[in-house]
C-alpha positions as YAML, in Angstrom:
chain: A
units: angstrom
residues:
- id: 1
  name: UNK
  ca: [61.42, 85.08, 97.93]
- id: 2
  name: UNK
  ca: [62.91, 85.60, 101.41]
- id: 3
  name: UNK
  ca: [66.51, 86.78, 101.41]
- id: 4
  name: UNK
  ca: [68.86, 84.54, 103.36]
- id: 5
  name: UNK
  ca: [70.85, 86.57, 105.89]
- id: 6
  name: UNK
  ca: [74.43, 85.58, 106.78]
- id: 7
  name: UNK
  ca: [73.51, 86.06, 110.45]
- id: 8
  name: UNK
  ca: [71.21, 83.04, 110.20]
- id: 9
  name: UNK
  ca: [74.16, 80.84, 109.24]
- id: 10
  name: UNK
  ca: [76.27, 82.28, 112.07]
- id: 11
  name: UNK
  ca: [73.52, 81.79, 114.64]
- id: 12
  name: UNK
  ca: [73.05, 78.20, 113.51]
- id: 13
  name: UNK
  ca: [76.80, 77.59, 113.74]
- id: 14
  name: UNK
  ca: [76.92, 79.01, 117.27]
- id: 15
  name: UNK
  ca: [74.00, 76.83, 118.35]
- id: 16
  name: UNK
  ca: [75.86, 73.74, 117.14]
- id: 17
  name: UNK
  ca: [79.10, 74.91, 118.81]
- id: 18
  name: UNK
  ca: [77.38, 75.46, 122.16]
- id: 19
  name: UNK
  ca: [75.38, 72.26, 122.11]
- id: 20
  name: UNK
  ca: [76.81, 69.32, 124.04]
- id: 21
  name: UNK
  ca: [75.96, 65.83, 122.97]
- id: 22
  name: UNK
  ca: [77.39, 62.50, 124.08]
- id: 23
  name: UNK
  ca: [77.74, 61.59, 120.42]
- id: 24
  name: UNK
  ca: [80.20, 64.48, 119.95]
- id: 25
  name: UNK
  ca: [82.85, 62.22, 121.44]
- id: 26
  name: UNK
  ca: [82.41, 59.72, 118.63]
- id: 27
  name: UNK
  ca: [84.89, 60.50, 115.87]
- id: 28
  name: UNK
  ca: [82.44, 60.26, 112.95]
- id: 29
  name: UNK
  ca: [79.90, 62.49, 114.73]
- id: 30
  name: UNK
  ca: [82.58, 64.99, 115.66]
- id: 31
  name: UNK
  ca: [83.62, 65.12, 112.02]
- id: 32
  name: UNK
  ca: [80.07, 65.88, 110.90]
- id: 33
  name: UNK
  ca: [79.65, 68.52, 113.59]
- id: 34
  name: UNK
  ca: [82.80, 70.41, 112.61]
- id: 35
  name: UNK
  ca: [81.98, 70.05, 108.93]
- id: 36
  name: UNK
  ca: [78.54, 71.60, 109.46]
- id: 37
  name: UNK
  ca: [79.99, 74.48, 111.47]
- id: 38
  name: UNK
  ca: [82.73, 75.12, 108.88]
- id: 39
  name: UNK
  ca: [80.24, 75.14, 106.00]
- id: 40
  name: UNK
  ca: [77.86, 77.46, 107.86]
- id: 41
  name: UNK
  ca: [80.63, 80.00, 108.43]
- id: 42
  name: UNK
  ca: [81.73, 79.62, 104.82]
- id: 43
  name: UNK
  ca: [78.18, 80.32, 103.62]
- id: 44
  name: UNK
  ca: [78.04, 83.39, 105.87]
- id: 45
  name: UNK
  ca: [81.36, 84.56, 104.43]
- id: 46
  name: UNK
  ca: [80.06, 84.17, 100.89]
- id: 47
  name: UNK
  ca: [77.02, 86.33, 101.67]
- id: 48
  name: UNK
  ca: [78.95, 88.95, 103.64]
- id: 49
  name: UNK
  ca: [81.42, 89.25, 100.75]
- id: 50
  name: UNK
  ca: [78.82, 91.24, 98.82]
- id: 51
  name: UNK
  ca: [78.35, 93.89, 101.53]
- id: 52
  name: UNK
  ca: [80.96, 93.74, 104.32]
- id: 53
  name: UNK
  ca: [84.44, 92.38, 103.67]
- id: 54
  name: UNK
  ca: [85.46, 92.58, 107.33]
- id: 55
  name: UNK
  ca: [82.60, 90.35, 108.44]
- id: 56
  name: UNK
  ca: [83.22, 88.11, 105.44]
- id: 57
  name: UNK
  ca: [86.85, 87.72, 106.47]
- id: 58
  name: UNK
  ca: [85.90, 86.91, 110.07]
- id: 59
  name: UNK
  ca: [83.50, 84.23, 108.86]
- id: 60
  name: UNK
  ca: [86.07, 82.66, 106.54]
- id: 61
  name: UNK
  ca: [88.64, 82.64, 109.35]
- id: 62
  name: UNK
  ca: [86.20, 80.73, 111.58]
- id: 63
  name: UNK
  ca: [85.37, 78.40, 108.71]
- id: 64
  name: UNK
  ca: [89.09, 77.71, 108.25]
- id: 65
  name: UNK
  ca: [89.47, 76.99, 111.97]
- id: 66
  name: UNK
  ca: [86.72, 74.35, 111.94]
- id: 67
  name: UNK
  ca: [87.80, 72.78, 108.67]
- id: 68
  name: UNK
  ca: [91.17, 72.19, 110.34]
- id: 69
  name: UNK
  ca: [89.46, 70.47, 113.30]
- id: 70
  name: UNK
  ca: [87.82, 67.87, 111.04]
- id: 71
  name: UNK
  ca: [89.63, 64.51, 111.33]
- id: 72
  name: UNK
  ca: [91.06, 63.53, 107.93]
- id: 73
  name: UNK
  ca: [89.90, 66.91, 106.65]
- id: 74
  name: UNK
  ca: [89.24, 67.87, 103.05]
- id: 75
  name: UNK
  ca: [92.38, 69.72, 102.00]
- id: 76
  name: UNK
  ca: [90.64, 71.49, 99.11]
- id: 77
  name: UNK
  ca: [88.18, 73.10, 101.53]
- id: 78
  name: UNK
  ca: [91.12, 74.41, 103.55]
- id: 79
  name: UNK
  ca: [92.88, 75.76, 100.45]
- id: 80
  name: UNK
  ca: [89.66, 77.43, 99.28]
- id: 81
  name: UNK
  ca: [89.32, 79.05, 102.73]
- id: 82
  name: UNK
  ca: [92.86, 80.39, 102.53]
- id: 83
  name: UNK
  ca: [92.03, 82.01, 99.19]
- id: 84
  name: UNK
  ca: [88.80, 83.49, 100.54]
- id: 85
  name: UNK
  ca: [90.70, 84.88, 103.53]
- id: 86
  name: UNK
  ca: [93.27, 86.42, 101.17]
- id: 87
  name: UNK
  ca: [90.56, 88.05, 99.07]
- id: 88
  name: UNK
  ca: [88.67, 89.55, 102.02]
- id: 89
  name: UNK
  ca: [91.49, 90.41, 104.42]
- id: 90
  name: UNK
  ca: [92.20, 94.11, 104.97]
- id: 91
  name: UNK
  ca: [94.61, 95.12, 102.19]
- id: 92
  name: UNK
  ca: [97.03, 96.74, 104.61]
- id: 93
  name: UNK
  ca: [98.03, 93.30, 105.98]
- id: 94
  name: UNK
  ca: [100.28, 92.46, 103.06]
- id: 95
  name: UNK
  ca: [102.29, 89.65, 104.65]
- id: 96
  name: UNK
  ca: [99.19, 87.94, 106.03]
- id: 97
  name: UNK
  ca: [97.52, 87.96, 102.59]
- id: 98
  name: UNK
  ca: [100.67, 86.65, 100.93]
- id: 99
  name: UNK
  ca: [100.89, 83.82, 103.48]
- id: 100
  name: UNK
  ca: [97.28, 82.85, 102.79]
- id: 101
  name: UNK
  ca: [98.05, 82.59, 99.07]
- id: 102
  name: UNK
  ca: [101.25, 80.61, 99.63]
- id: 103
  name: UNK
  ca: [99.51, 78.10, 101.91]
- id: 104
  name: UNK
  ca: [96.69, 77.72, 99.38]
- id: 105
  name: UNK
  ca: [99.16, 77.21, 96.53]
- id: 106
  name: UNK
  ca: [101.04, 74.51, 98.46]
- id: 107
  name: UNK
  ca: [97.82, 72.55, 98.99]
- id: 108
  name: UNK
  ca: [96.55, 72.98, 95.43]
- id: 109
  name: UNK
  ca: [99.89, 71.74, 94.09]
- id: 110
  name: UNK
  ca: [99.70, 68.64, 96.29]
- id: 111
  name: UNK
  ca: [96.17, 67.99, 95.03]
- id: 112
  name: UNK
  ca: [97.22, 68.66, 91.41]
- id: 113
  name: UNK
  ca: [94.62, 71.45, 91.14]
- id: 114
  name: UNK
  ca: [96.55, 73.87, 88.99]
- id: 115
  name: UNK
  ca: [94.02, 76.00, 87.13]
- id: 116
  name: UNK
  ca: [94.28, 79.10, 89.36]
- id: 117
  name: UNK
  ca: [97.84, 78.91, 90.67]
- id: 118
  name: UNK
  ca: [99.30, 81.28, 88.06]
- id: 119
  name: UNK
  ca: [96.72, 83.87, 89.07]
- id: 120
  name: UNK
  ca: [97.63, 83.49, 92.75]
- id: 121
  name: UNK
  ca: [101.34, 83.97, 91.96]
- id: 122
  name: UNK
  ca: [100.40, 87.10, 90.03]
- id: 123
  name: UNK
  ca: [98.31, 88.38, 92.95]
- id: 124
  name: UNK
  ca: [101.30, 87.93, 95.27]
- id: 125
  name: UNK
  ca: [103.53, 89.79, 92.81]
- id: 126
  name: UNK
  ca: [101.00, 92.62, 92.58]
- id: 127
  name: UNK
  ca: [101.02, 92.96, 96.38]
- id: 128
  name: UNK
  ca: [104.81, 93.15, 96.49]
- id: 129
  name: UNK
  ca: [104.71, 95.73, 93.69]
- id: 130
  name: UNK
  ca: [102.24, 97.84, 95.69]
- id: 131
  name: UNK
  ca: [104.79, 98.09, 98.54]
- id: 132
  name: UNK
  ca: [107.77, 98.65, 96.19]
- id: 133
  name: UNK
  ca: [109.40, 95.32, 97.00]
- id: 134
  name: UNK
  ca: [110.68, 94.90, 93.45]
- id: 135
  name: UNK
  ca: [112.88, 91.84, 94.00]
- id: 136
  name: UNK
  ca: [109.97, 89.75, 95.30]
- id: 137
  name: UNK
  ca: [107.70, 91.25, 92.65]
- id: 138
  name: UNK
  ca: [110.04, 90.00, 89.95]
- id: 139
  name: UNK
  ca: [110.38, 86.62, 91.66]
- id: 140
  name: UNK
  ca: [106.62, 85.98, 91.64]
- id: 141
  name: UNK
  ca: [105.98, 87.37, 88.17]
- id: 142
  name: UNK
  ca: [108.67, 84.97, 86.95]
- id: 143
  name: UNK
  ca: [106.89, 82.16, 88.83]
- id: 144
  name: UNK
  ca: [103.78, 82.95, 86.76]
- id: 145
  name: UNK
  ca: [105.67, 82.45, 83.51]
- id: 146
  name: UNK
  ca: [107.48, 79.36, 84.81]
- id: 147
  name: UNK
  ca: [104.19, 77.82, 85.90]
- id: 148
  name: UNK
  ca: [102.53, 78.56, 82.56]
- id: 149
  name: UNK
  ca: [105.47, 76.97, 80.74]
- id: 150
  name: UNK
  ca: [105.23, 73.79, 82.84]
- id: 151
  name: UNK
  ca: [101.47, 73.33, 83.10]
- id: 152
  name: UNK
  ca: [99.93, 74.89, 80.00]
- id: 153
  name: UNK
  ca: [98.48, 72.43, 77.52]
- id: 154
  name: UNK
  ca: [97.57, 72.88, 73.88]
- id: 155
  name: UNK
  ca: [94.00, 73.85, 74.76]
- id: 156
  name: UNK
  ca: [94.88, 76.92, 76.84]
- id: 157
  name: UNK
  ca: [98.15, 77.90, 75.13]
- id: 158
  name: UNK
  ca: [96.36, 80.78, 73.42]
- id: 159
  name: UNK
  ca: [95.55, 82.45, 76.77]
- id: 160
  name: UNK
  ca: [98.95, 81.52, 78.13]
- id: 161
  name: UNK
  ca: [100.69, 83.52, 75.41]
- id: 162
  name: UNK
  ca: [98.59, 86.58, 76.25]
- id: 163
  name: UNK
  ca: [99.29, 86.23, 79.98]
- id: 164
  name: UNK
  ca: [103.04, 85.86, 79.45]
- id: 165
  name: UNK
  ca: [103.01, 88.91, 77.19]
- id: 166
  name: UNK
  ca: [101.29, 90.85, 79.98]
- id: 167
  name: UNK
  ca: [103.81, 89.63, 82.58]
- id: 168
  name: UNK
  ca: [106.81, 90.47, 80.36]
- id: 169
  name: UNK
  ca: [105.40, 93.99, 80.02]
- id: 170
  name: UNK
  ca: [105.09, 94.32, 83.79]
- id: 171
  name: UNK
  ca: [108.61, 92.97, 84.39]
- id: 172
  name: UNK
  ca: [110.21, 95.18, 81.75]
- id: 173
  name: UNK
  ca: [108.42, 98.23, 83.13]
- id: 174
  name: UNK
  ca: [109.73, 97.46, 86.63]
- id: 175
  name: UNK
  ca: [113.30, 97.04, 85.39]
- id: 176
  name: UNK
  ca: [113.22, 100.26, 83.35]
- id: 177
  name: UNK
  ca: [111.00, 102.59, 85.40]
- id: 178
  name: UNK
  ca: [111.59, 101.42, 88.97]
- id: 179
  name: UNK
  ca: [115.09, 99.97, 88.87]
- id: 180
  name: UNK
  ca: [116.74, 101.88, 85.98]
- id: 181
  name: UNK
  ca: [118.08, 98.57, 84.72]
- id: 182
  name: UNK
  ca: [117.82, 99.02, 80.97]
- id: 183
  name: UNK
  ca: [119.80, 95.87, 80.16]
- id: 184
  name: UNK
  ca: [117.36, 93.70, 82.12]
- id: 185
  name: UNK
  ca: [114.50, 95.58, 80.50]
- id: 186
  name: UNK
  ca: [115.90, 94.78, 77.07]
- id: 187
  name: UNK
  ca: [116.37, 91.11, 78.00]
- id: 188
  name: UNK
  ca: [112.76, 90.92, 79.15]
- id: 189
  name: UNK
  ca: [111.36, 92.57, 76.03]
- id: 190
  name: UNK
  ca: [113.40, 90.18, 73.89]
- id: 191
  name: UNK
  ca: [111.39, 87.36, 75.46]
- id: 192
  name: UNK
  ca: [108.51, 88.63, 73.35]
- id: 193
  name: UNK
  ca: [110.45, 87.53, 70.31]
- id: 194
  name: UNK
  ca: [111.27, 84.16, 71.85]
- id: 195
  name: UNK
  ca: [107.55, 83.76, 72.55]
- id: 196
  name: UNK
  ca: [106.89, 84.61, 68.92]
- id: 197
  name: UNK
  ca: [109.45, 82.10, 67.61]
- id: 198
  name: UNK
  ca: [108.62, 79.29, 70.07]
- id: 199
  name: UNK
  ca: [104.94, 79.32, 69.18]
- id: 200
  name: UNK
  ca: [105.43, 79.73, 65.42]
- id: 201
  name: UNK
  ca: [103.32, 82.86, 65.45]
- id: 202
  name: UNK
  ca: [102.36, 83.84, 61.91]
- id: 203
  name: UNK
  ca: [102.46, 87.44, 60.65]
- id: 204
  name: UNK
  ca: [98.73, 87.97, 61.09]
- id: 205
  name: UNK
  ca: [98.95, 86.75, 64.67]
- id: 206
  name: UNK
  ca: [101.86, 89.10, 65.29]
- id: 207
  name: UNK
  ca: [100.06, 92.10, 63.85]
- id: 208
  name: UNK
  ca: [96.62, 91.60, 65.36]
- id: 209
  name: UNK
  ca: [96.69, 89.34, 68.38]
- id: 210
  name: UNK
  ca: [99.70, 90.17, 70.54]
- id: 211
  name: UNK
  ca: [100.75, 93.82, 70.91]
- id: 212
  name: UNK
  ca: [104.19, 93.38, 69.36]
- id: 213
  name: UNK
  ca: [104.29, 96.89, 67.95]
- id: 214
  name: UNK
  ca: [105.10, 98.48, 71.31]
- id: 215
  name: UNK
  ca: [107.74, 95.82, 71.93]
- id: 216
  name: UNK
  ca: [109.35, 96.58, 68.54]
- id: 217
  name: UNK
  ca: [109.50, 100.32, 69.24]
- id: 218
  name: UNK
  ca: [110.90, 99.92, 72.75]
- id: 219
  name: UNK
  ca: [113.52, 97.39, 71.65]
- id: 220
  name: UNK
  ca: [114.78, 99.76, 68.94]
- id: 221
  name: UNK
  ca: [114.89, 102.61, 71.47]
- id: 222
  name: UNK
  ca: [116.80, 100.49, 74.00]
- id: 223
  name: UNK
  ca: [119.52, 99.77, 71.43]
- id: 224
  name: UNK
  ca: [119.53, 103.47, 70.62]
- id: 225
  name: UNK
  ca: [120.06, 104.17, 74.33]
- id: 226
  name: UNK
  ca: [123.06, 101.82, 74.23]
- id: 227
  name: UNK
  ca: [124.38, 103.93, 71.30]
- id: 228
  name: UNK
  ca: [124.27, 100.84, 69.12]
- id: 229
  name: UNK
  ca: [122.98, 102.73, 66.11]
- id: 230
  name: UNK
  ca: [123.74, 99.96, 63.64]
- id: 231
  name: UNK
  ca: [121.67, 97.41, 65.59]
- id: 232
  name: UNK
  ca: [118.88, 99.95, 66.05]
- id: 233
  name: UNK
  ca: [118.63, 100.44, 62.29]
- id: 234
  name: UNK
  ca: [118.95, 96.72, 61.54]
- id: 235
  name: UNK
  ca: [116.12, 95.91, 63.97]
- id: 236
  name: UNK
  ca: [114.00, 98.77, 62.66]
- id: 237
  name: UNK
  ca: [114.32, 97.42, 59.10]
- id: 238
  name: UNK
  ca: [113.56, 93.87, 60.27]
- id: 239
  name: UNK
  ca: [110.53, 94.80, 62.35]
- id: 240
  name: UNK
  ca: [109.16, 96.99, 59.56]
- id: 241
  name: UNK
  ca: [109.10, 93.98, 57.25]
- id: 242
  name: UNK
  ca: [107.20, 91.69, 59.65]
- id: 243
  name: UNK
  ca: [104.84, 94.15, 61.36]
- id: 244
  name: UNK
  ca: [102.61, 96.03, 58.97]
- id: 245
  name: UNK
  ca: [101.47, 98.44, 61.68]
- id: 246
  name: UNK
  ca: [105.05, 99.69, 62.11]
- id: 247
  name: UNK
  ca: [105.25, 101.19, 58.64]
- id: 248
  name: UNK
  ca: [103.88, 104.61, 59.68]
- id: 249
  name: UNK
  ca: [106.38, 104.77, 62.55]
- id: 250
  name: UNK
  ca: [109.40, 103.68, 60.56]
- id: 251
  name: UNK
  ca: [110.41, 107.06, 59.19]
- id: 252
  name: UNK
  ca: [110.18, 109.01, 62.44]
- id: 253
  name: UNK
  ca: [112.35, 106.43, 64.22]
- id: 254
  name: UNK
  ca: [114.77, 106.26, 61.32]
- id: 255
  name: UNK
  ca: [115.10, 110.07, 61.31]
- id: 256
  name: UNK
  ca: [115.69, 110.11, 65.06]
- id: 257
  name: UNK
  ca: [118.47, 107.51, 64.87]
- id: 258
  name: UNK
  ca: [120.19, 109.20, 61.91]
- id: 259
  name: UNK
  ca: [119.97, 112.66, 63.50]
- id: 260
  name: UNK
  ca: [121.53, 111.35, 66.72]
- id: 261
  name: UNK
  ca: [124.28, 109.69, 64.70]
- id: 262
  name: UNK
  ca: [124.97, 112.94, 62.84]
- id: 263
  name: UNK
  ca: [124.80, 114.97, 66.04]
- id: 264
  name: UNK
  ca: [127.49, 112.83, 67.64]
- id: 265
  name: UNK
  ca: [129.74, 113.57, 64.67]
- id: 266
  name: UNK
  ca: [128.88, 117.27, 64.32]
- id: 267
  name: UNK
  ca: [129.27, 118.21, 67.98]
- id: 268
  name: UNK
  ca: [133.05, 117.95, 67.56]
- id: 269
  name: UNK
  ca: [132.98, 120.26, 64.52]
- id: 270
  name: UNK
  ca: [132.78, 123.89, 65.63]
- id: 271
  name: UNK
  ca: [131.76, 125.03, 62.15]
- id: 272
  name: UNK
  ca: [128.43, 123.17, 62.38]
- id: 273
  name: UNK
  ca: [125.33, 124.54, 64.04]
- id: 274
  name: UNK
  ca: [124.45, 121.70, 66.41]
- id: 275
  name: UNK
  ca: [121.66, 123.73, 67.98]
- id: 276
  name: UNK
  ca: [119.53, 123.09, 64.92]
- id: 277
  name: UNK
  ca: [120.27, 119.37, 65.12]
- id: 278
  name: UNK
  ca: [119.33, 119.37, 68.83]
- id: 279
  name: UNK
  ca: [115.97, 120.95, 68.01]
- id: 280
  name: UNK
  ca: [115.30, 118.24, 65.41]
- id: 281
  name: UNK
  ca: [116.17, 115.47, 67.90]
- id: 282
  name: UNK
  ca: [113.96, 116.99, 70.59]
- id: 283
  name: UNK
  ca: [111.09, 117.49, 68.14]
- id: 284
  name: UNK
  ca: [111.27, 113.90, 66.84]
- id: 285
  name: UNK
  ca: [111.51, 112.58, 70.41]
- id: 286
  name: UNK
  ca: [108.43, 114.53, 71.48]
- id: 287
  name: UNK
  ca: [106.57, 113.18, 68.45]
- id: 288
  name: UNK
  ca: [107.32, 109.63, 69.55]
- id: 289
  name: UNK
  ca: [106.30, 110.34, 73.17]
- id: 290
  name: UNK
  ca: [103.03, 111.94, 72.08]
- id: 291
  name: UNK
  ca: [102.29, 109.17, 69.61]
- id: 292
  name: UNK
  ca: [102.68, 106.31, 72.10]
- id: 293
  name: UNK
  ca: [101.76, 107.95, 75.41]
- id: 294
  name: UNK
  ca: [103.58, 105.12, 77.17]
- id: 295
  name: UNK
  ca: [105.58, 105.50, 80.39]
- id: 296
  name: UNK
  ca: [108.37, 103.15, 79.23]
- id: 297
  name: UNK
  ca: [108.74, 104.85, 75.85]
- id: 298
  name: UNK
  ca: [108.81, 108.27, 77.55]
- id: 299
  name: UNK
  ca: [111.42, 107.12, 80.08]
- id: 300
  name: UNK
  ca: [113.77, 105.70, 77.43]
- id: 301
  name: UNK
  ca: [113.37, 108.67, 75.07]
- id: 302
  name: UNK
  ca: [114.12, 111.09, 77.90]
- id: 303
  name: UNK
  ca: [117.23, 109.11, 78.76]
- id: 304
  name: UNK
  ca: [118.35, 109.03, 75.11]
- id: 305
  name: UNK
  ca: [117.92, 112.78, 74.65]
- id: 306
  name: UNK
  ca: [119.65, 113.58, 77.95]
- id: 307
  name: UNK
  ca: [122.61, 111.35, 77.07]
- id: 308
  name: UNK
  ca: [122.93, 112.94, 73.63]
- id: 309
  name: UNK
  ca: [122.01, 116.59, 74.16]
- id: 310
  name: UNK
  ca: [122.16, 116.93, 77.95]
- id: 311
  name: UNK
  ca: [118.53, 118.05, 77.87]
- id: 312
  name: UNK
  ca: [115.36, 116.92, 79.62]
- id: 313
  name: UNK
  ca: [112.17, 116.78, 77.59]
...
């Protein structure tokens, strides 16, 4: 079977562009001419996408140009072209790519074509994250969750829960790791629990479907960072009862909280050897870091130990 080359589509498009026909001045014929040219460039873009993104992008740009020239044009074709341009544009042109996505989203919303909009918002957020624009990153990740809340139906709610869990993780990581805003991080992780309550998630769902275990651990550690030892222990007891996979981690966290509590009392008593207590706290903290191998857990634990013992792990 002969392979179709994208150049064939481009050559055909150029032939049509350069041809002059009296019927081109008739609106309906002009519409068909521009439609043919736009589709030929789109087909070339689709083929180039597999081997040369630059040529693919150039073809999609030309396709977009001719779709716009069609009288009473098909808006979906234009929106699809914007997306294709965003996907093939050189990644260094961040603002251009973002603008493509925004224009596509505006059209899809007008046409009530909503199935991919959350993904486009997420793509925009990922771009802002790549250039350390955290405020806009947060804005567009929140748009993902807002969109899912407004447009998700009972048939895709299952996937929506997973996606929101993923976004909450990204947001909390940004607040804690990039912005050192532990309060906002805690607020974001608490949305896990609201997600759990809102959707009447049963214990089995909690333990096996959504990764609540990491959320439980981090939430306990964030209250520990706030020196709210009572709330840390209350939450630890509560989470241990509803998440069976937390049972093995319960004792190490409990020991860490109690040792920090005791340390804060003993450090004012010169007769006590607080060095031994420091070693226990550091050892327990390293155990947690090694067990979870998670950047957020490591960040919070380091902050806890530094605040308590003035030591870096």
